[in-house]
Short mmCIF file of C-alpha atoms and ligand atoms in Angstrom, two decimals:
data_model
loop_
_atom_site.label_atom_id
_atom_site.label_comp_id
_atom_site.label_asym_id
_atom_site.label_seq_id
_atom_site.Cartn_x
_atom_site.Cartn_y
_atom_site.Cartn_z
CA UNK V 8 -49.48 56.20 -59.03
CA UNK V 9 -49.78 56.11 -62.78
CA UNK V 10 -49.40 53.17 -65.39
CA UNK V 11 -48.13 54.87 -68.09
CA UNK V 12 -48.56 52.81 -71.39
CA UNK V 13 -45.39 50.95 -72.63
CA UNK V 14 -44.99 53.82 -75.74
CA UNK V 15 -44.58 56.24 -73.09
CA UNK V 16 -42.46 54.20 -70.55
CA UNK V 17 -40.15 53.19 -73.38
CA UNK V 18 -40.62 54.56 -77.11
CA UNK V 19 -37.84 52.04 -78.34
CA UNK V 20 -39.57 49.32 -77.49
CA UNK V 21 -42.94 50.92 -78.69
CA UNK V 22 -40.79 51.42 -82.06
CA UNK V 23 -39.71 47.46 -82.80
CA UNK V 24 -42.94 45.98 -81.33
CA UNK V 25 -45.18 48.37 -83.74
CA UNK V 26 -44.56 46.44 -86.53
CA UNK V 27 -43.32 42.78 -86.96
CA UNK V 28 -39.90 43.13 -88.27
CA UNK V 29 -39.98 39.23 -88.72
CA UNK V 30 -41.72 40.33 -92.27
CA UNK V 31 -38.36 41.90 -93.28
CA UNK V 32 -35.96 39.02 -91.78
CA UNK V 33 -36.90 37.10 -94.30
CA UNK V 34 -35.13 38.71 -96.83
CA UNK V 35 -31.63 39.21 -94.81
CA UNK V 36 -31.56 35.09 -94.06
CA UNK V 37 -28.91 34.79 -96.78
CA UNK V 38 -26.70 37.79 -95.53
CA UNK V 39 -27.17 36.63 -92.25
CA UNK V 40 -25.41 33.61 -92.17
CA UNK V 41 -22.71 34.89 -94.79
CA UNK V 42 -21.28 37.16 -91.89
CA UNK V 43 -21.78 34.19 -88.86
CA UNK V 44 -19.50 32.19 -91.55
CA UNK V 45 -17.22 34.74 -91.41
CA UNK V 46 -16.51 35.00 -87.85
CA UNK V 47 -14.60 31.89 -86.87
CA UNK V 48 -17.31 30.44 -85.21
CA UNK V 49 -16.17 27.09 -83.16
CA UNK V 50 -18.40 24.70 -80.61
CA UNK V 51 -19.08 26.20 -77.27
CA UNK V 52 -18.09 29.50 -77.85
CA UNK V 53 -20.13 31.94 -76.00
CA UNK V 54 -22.07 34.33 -77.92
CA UNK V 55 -24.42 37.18 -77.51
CA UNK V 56 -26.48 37.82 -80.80
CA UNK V 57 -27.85 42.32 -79.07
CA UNK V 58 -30.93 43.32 -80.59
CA UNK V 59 -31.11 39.71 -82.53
CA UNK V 60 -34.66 39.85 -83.92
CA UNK V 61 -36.16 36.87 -84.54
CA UNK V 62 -32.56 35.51 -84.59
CA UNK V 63 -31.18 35.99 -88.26
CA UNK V 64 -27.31 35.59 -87.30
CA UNK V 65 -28.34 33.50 -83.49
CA UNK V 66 -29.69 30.57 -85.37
CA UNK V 67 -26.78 30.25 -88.10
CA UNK V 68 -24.49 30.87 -84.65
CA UNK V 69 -26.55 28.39 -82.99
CA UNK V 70 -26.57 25.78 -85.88
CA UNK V 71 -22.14 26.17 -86.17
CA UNK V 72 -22.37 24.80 -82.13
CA UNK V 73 -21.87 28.37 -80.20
CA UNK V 74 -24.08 28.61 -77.48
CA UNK V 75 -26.13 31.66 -78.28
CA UNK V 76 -27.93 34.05 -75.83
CA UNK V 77 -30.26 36.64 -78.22
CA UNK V 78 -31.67 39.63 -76.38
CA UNK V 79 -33.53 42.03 -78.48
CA UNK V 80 -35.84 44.62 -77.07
CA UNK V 81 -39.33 43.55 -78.68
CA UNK V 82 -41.44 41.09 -76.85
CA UNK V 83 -42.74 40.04 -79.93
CA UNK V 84 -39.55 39.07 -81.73
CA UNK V 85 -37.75 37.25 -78.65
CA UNK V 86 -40.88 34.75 -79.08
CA UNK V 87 -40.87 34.55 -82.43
CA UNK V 88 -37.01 33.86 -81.77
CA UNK V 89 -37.95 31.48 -79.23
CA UNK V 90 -40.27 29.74 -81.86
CA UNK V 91 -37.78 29.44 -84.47
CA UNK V 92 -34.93 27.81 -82.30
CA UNK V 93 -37.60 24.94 -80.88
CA UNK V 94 -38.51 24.38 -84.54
CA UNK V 95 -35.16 24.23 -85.32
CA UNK V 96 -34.23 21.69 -82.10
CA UNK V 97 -31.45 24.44 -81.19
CA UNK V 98 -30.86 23.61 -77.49
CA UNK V 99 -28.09 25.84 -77.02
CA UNK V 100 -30.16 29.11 -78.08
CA UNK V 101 -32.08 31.24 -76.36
CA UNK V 102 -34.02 34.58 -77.15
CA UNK V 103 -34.42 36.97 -74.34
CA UNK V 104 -35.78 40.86 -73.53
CA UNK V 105 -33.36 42.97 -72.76
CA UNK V 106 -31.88 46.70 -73.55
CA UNK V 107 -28.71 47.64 -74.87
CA UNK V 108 -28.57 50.51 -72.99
CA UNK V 109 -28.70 48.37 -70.10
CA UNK V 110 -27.75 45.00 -70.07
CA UNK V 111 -28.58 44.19 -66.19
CA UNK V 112 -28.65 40.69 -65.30
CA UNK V 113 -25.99 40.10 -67.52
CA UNK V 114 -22.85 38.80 -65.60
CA UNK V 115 -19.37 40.96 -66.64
CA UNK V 116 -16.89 39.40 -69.40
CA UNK V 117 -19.86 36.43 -70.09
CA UNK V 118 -19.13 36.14 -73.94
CA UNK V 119 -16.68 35.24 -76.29
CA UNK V 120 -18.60 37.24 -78.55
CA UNK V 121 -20.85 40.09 -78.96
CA UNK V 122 -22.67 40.55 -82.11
CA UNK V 123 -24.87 43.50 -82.98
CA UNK V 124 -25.90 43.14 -86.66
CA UNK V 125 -28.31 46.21 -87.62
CA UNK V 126 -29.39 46.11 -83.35
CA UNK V 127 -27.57 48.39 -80.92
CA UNK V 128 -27.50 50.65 -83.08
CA UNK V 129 -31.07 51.61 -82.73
CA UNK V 130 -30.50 51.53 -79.38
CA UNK V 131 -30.91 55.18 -77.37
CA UNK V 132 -27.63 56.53 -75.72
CA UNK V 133 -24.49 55.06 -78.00
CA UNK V 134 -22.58 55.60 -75.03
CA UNK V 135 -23.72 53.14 -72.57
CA UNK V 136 -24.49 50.69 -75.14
CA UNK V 137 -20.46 50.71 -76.09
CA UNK V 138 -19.88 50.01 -72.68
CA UNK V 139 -22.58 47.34 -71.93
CA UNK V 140 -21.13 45.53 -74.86
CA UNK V 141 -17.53 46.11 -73.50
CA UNK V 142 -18.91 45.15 -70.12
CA UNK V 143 -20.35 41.73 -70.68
CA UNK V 144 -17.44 40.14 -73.34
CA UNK V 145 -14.57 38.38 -72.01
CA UNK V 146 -11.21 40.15 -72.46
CA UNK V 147 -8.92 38.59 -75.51
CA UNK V 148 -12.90 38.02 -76.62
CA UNK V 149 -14.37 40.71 -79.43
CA UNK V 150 -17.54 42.79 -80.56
CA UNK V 151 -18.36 42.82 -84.13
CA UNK V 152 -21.07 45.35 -84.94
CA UNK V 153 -22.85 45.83 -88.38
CA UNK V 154 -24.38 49.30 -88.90
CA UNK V 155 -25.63 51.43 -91.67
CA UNK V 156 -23.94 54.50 -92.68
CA UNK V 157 -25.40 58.20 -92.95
CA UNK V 158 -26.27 59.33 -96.00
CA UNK V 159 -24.84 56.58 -98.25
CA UNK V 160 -26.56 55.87 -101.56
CA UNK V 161 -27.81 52.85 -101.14
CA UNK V 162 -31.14 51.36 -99.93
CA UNK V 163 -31.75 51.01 -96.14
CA UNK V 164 -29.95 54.78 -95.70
CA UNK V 165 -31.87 55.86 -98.60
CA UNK V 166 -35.35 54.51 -97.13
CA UNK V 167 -34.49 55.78 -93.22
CA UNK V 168 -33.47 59.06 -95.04
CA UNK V 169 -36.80 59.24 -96.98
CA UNK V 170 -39.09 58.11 -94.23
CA UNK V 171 -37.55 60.52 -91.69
CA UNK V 172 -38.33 63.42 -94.17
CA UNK V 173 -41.85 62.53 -93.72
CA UNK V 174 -41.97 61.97 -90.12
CA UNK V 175 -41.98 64.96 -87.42
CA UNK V 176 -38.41 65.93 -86.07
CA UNK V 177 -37.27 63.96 -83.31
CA UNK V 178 -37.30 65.32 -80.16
CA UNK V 179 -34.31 67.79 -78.46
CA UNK V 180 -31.09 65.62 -77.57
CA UNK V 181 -32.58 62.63 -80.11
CA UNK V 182 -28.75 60.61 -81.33
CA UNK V 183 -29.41 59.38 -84.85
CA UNK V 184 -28.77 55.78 -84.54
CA UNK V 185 -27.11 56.53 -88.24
CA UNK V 186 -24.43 57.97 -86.59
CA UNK V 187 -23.34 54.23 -85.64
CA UNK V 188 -21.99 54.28 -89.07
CA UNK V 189 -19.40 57.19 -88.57
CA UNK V 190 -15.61 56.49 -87.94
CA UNK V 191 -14.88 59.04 -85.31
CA UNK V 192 -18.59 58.48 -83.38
CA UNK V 193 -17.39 54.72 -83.26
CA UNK V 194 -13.89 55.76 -82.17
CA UNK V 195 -15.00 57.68 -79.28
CA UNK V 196 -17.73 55.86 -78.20
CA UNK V 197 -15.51 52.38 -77.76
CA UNK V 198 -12.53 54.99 -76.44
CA UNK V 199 -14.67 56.14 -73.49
CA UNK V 200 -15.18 52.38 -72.64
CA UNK V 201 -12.12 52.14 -72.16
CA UNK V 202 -10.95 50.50 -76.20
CA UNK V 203 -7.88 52.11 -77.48
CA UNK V 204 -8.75 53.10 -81.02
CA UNK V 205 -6.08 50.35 -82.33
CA UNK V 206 -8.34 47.82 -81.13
CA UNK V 207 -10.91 48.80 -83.42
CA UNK V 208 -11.01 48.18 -87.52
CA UNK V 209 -13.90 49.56 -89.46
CA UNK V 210 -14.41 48.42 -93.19
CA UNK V 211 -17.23 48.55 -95.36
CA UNK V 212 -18.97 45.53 -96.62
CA UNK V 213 -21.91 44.79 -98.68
CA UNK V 214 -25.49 42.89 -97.22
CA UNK V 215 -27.97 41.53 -99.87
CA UNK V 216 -31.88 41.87 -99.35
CA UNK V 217 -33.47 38.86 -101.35
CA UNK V 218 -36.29 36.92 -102.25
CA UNK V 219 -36.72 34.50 -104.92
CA UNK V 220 -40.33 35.28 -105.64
CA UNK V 221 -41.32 38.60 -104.00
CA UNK V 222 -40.77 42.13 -105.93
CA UNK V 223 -39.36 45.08 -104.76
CA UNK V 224 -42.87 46.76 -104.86
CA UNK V 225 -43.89 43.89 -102.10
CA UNK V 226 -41.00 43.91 -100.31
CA UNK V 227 -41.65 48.03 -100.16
CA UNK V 228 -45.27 47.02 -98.78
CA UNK V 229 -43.85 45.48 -95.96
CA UNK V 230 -41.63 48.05 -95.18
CA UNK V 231 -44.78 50.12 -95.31
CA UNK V 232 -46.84 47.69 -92.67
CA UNK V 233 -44.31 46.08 -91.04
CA UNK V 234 -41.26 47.94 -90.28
CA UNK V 235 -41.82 50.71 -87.33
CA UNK V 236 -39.41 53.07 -88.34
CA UNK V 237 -41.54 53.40 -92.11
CA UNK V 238 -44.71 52.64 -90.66
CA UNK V 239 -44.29 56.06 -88.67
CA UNK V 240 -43.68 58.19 -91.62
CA UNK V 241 -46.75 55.96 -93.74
CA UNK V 242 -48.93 57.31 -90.30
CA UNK V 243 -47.34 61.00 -91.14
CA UNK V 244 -47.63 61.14 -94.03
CA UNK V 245 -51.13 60.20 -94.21
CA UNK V 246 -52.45 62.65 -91.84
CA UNK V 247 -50.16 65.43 -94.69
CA UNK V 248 -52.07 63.97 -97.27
CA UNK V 249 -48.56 62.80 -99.00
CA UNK V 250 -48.97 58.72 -98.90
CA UNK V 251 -48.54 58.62 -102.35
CA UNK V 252 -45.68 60.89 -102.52
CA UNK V 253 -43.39 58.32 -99.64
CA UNK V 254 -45.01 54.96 -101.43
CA UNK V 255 -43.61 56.52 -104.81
CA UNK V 256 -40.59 57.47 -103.43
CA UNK V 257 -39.69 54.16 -101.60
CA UNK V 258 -41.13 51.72 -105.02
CA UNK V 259 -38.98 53.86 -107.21
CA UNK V 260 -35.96 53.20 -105.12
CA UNK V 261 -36.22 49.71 -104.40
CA UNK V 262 -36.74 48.97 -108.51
CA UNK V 263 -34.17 51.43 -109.20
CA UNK V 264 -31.73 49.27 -106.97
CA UNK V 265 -33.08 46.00 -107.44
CA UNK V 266 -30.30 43.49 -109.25
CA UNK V 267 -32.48 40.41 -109.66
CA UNK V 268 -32.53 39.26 -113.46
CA UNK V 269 -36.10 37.80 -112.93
CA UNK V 270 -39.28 38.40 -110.33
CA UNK V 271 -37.71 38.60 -107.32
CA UNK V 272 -35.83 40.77 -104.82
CA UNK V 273 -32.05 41.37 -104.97
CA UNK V 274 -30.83 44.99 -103.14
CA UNK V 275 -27.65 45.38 -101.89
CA UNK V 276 -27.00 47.95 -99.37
CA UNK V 277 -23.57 48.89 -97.88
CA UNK V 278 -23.35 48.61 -94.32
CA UNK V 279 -20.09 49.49 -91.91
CA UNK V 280 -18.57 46.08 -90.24
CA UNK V 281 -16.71 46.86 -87.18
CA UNK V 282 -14.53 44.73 -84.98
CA UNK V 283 -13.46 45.54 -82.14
CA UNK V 284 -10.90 43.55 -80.29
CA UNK V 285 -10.40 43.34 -76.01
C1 SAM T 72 -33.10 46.13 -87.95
S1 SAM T 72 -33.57 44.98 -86.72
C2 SAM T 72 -32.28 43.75 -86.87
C3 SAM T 72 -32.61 42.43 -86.23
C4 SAM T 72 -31.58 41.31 -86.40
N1 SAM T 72 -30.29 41.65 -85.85
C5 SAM T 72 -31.45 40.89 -87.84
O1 SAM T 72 -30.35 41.01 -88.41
O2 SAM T 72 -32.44 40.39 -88.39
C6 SAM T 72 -33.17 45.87 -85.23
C7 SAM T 72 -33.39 45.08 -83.97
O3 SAM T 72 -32.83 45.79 -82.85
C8 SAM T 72 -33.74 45.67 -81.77
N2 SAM T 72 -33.51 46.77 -80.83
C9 SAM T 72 -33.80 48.09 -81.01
N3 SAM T 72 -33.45 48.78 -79.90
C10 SAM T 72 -32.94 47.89 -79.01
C11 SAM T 72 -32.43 47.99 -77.68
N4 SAM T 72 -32.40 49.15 -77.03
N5 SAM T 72 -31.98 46.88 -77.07
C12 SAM T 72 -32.04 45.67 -77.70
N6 SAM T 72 -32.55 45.51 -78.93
C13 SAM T 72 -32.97 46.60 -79.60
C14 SAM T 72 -35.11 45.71 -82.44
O4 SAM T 72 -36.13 45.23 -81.64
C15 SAM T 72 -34.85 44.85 -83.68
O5 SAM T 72 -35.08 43.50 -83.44
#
């Protein structure tokens, strides 16, 4: 028998815990509880926050009364989850490992609500993740998803887009997690579970990166030494000899789309909000 390292058993795990994505949560607090707000959120409703992180929409949930389950992937961020909700006193939240592609050990039609902001989709194999997430909420409950969009112009497309043309090609049968953005991908994904496409409204909406005191330059460093996806292409594109090329590239679109009037950080970035409906 072999132990394989964890990289090789599962590279999507490898890919979150690299880094310490915690670093870049702290600029999508605000955004975060802008869309819990938005949901209709009452006391005791069920909720599963899929690939939460270190719980940017689970502890806004958490604080409106909903008793939150979190499951995200990373080891390191369902502690640092875990951390947050003690320090908070949030009783009814809890951060658990867990893969989208997979949710086993969760019970059938267990949630009033599944949330996936900027999570599933990185999940491999859109397909079973649609039907995980149709699997485990209750029917008359819903799914709201938040995921970026393929080759729009602003910033987190525009840095996956510029870090992937650093980084090696993915390997053979590799589903851009992108493609989570895309009307007829959603369509047919959600169809195949079973979700008539009338069931499902897509609209754009806008999420805000921000930080009162830290520039875009820093909040590109973090990027850089934090966040897995980037810190592939920075490993790349180091061994190419083109560091300075990707740092240029990513500084000179985070100042380019930075709105703050003073120090700080202030980048929109357009994202696709879907709701689905069971
Ligand atoms: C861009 S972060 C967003 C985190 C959080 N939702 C937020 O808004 O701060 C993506 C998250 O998805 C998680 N993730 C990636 N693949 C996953 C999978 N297969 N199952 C569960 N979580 C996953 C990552 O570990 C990471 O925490």
């Amino acid at each position: 028998m072999t132990n394989f390292p964890a990289s090789i058993a599962n590279p999507n795990q490898a890919l979150w815990e690299k880094g310490d994505f915690t670093q870049i949560a702290a600029f999508m607090r605000q955004s975060g509880e802008v869309i819990v707000e938005s949901l209709g959120i009452t006391p005791q409703m069920k909720v599963l926050d899929l690939g939460s992180g270190d719980g940017t929409t689970a502890v806004p949930l958490a604080r409106l009364g909903a008793e939150v389950v979190g499951i995200d992937i990373a080891r390191n961020l369902v502690e640092a989850g875990n951390r947050r909700a003690a320090a908070a006193g949030l009783r009814n939240l809890m951060f658990q490992e867990g893969d989208a592609c997979n949710l086993h050990g969760v019970a059938d039609h267990s949630f009033d609500l599944t949330l996936s902001v900027f999570g599933a989709m990185f999940a491999p194999r859109p397909f079973d993740v649609a039907k995980e997430m149709v699997r485990v909420t209750k029917r008359g409950g819903r799914i709201v998803m938040g995921n970026w969009i393929p080759n729009d112009p602003t910033f987190v497309s525009q840095v996956l887009k510029i870090s992937s043309a650093f980084t090696p090609p993915p390997p053979e049968g590799f589903v851009s997690p992108m493609t989570w953005g895309v009307e007829s991908h959603i369509i047919e994904r959600f169809g195949q579970a079973g979700v008539p496409k009338e069931n499902i409204s897509m609209v754009k909406d806008t999420y805000y990166f921000a930080s009162p005191d830290k520039t875009p330059t820093q909040f590109i460093d973090l990027f850089e030494n934090f966040y897995g996806p980037t810190m592939n292409a920075v490993d790349a594109a180091q061994k190419s000899g083109r560091l300075e090329e990707l740092h240029n590239q990513l500084v000179e679109l985070a100042k380019a789309q930075n709105k703050s009037k003073d120090v700080g950080t202030l980048i929109p970035a357009t994202f696709m909000r879907v709701t689905v409906s069971l």
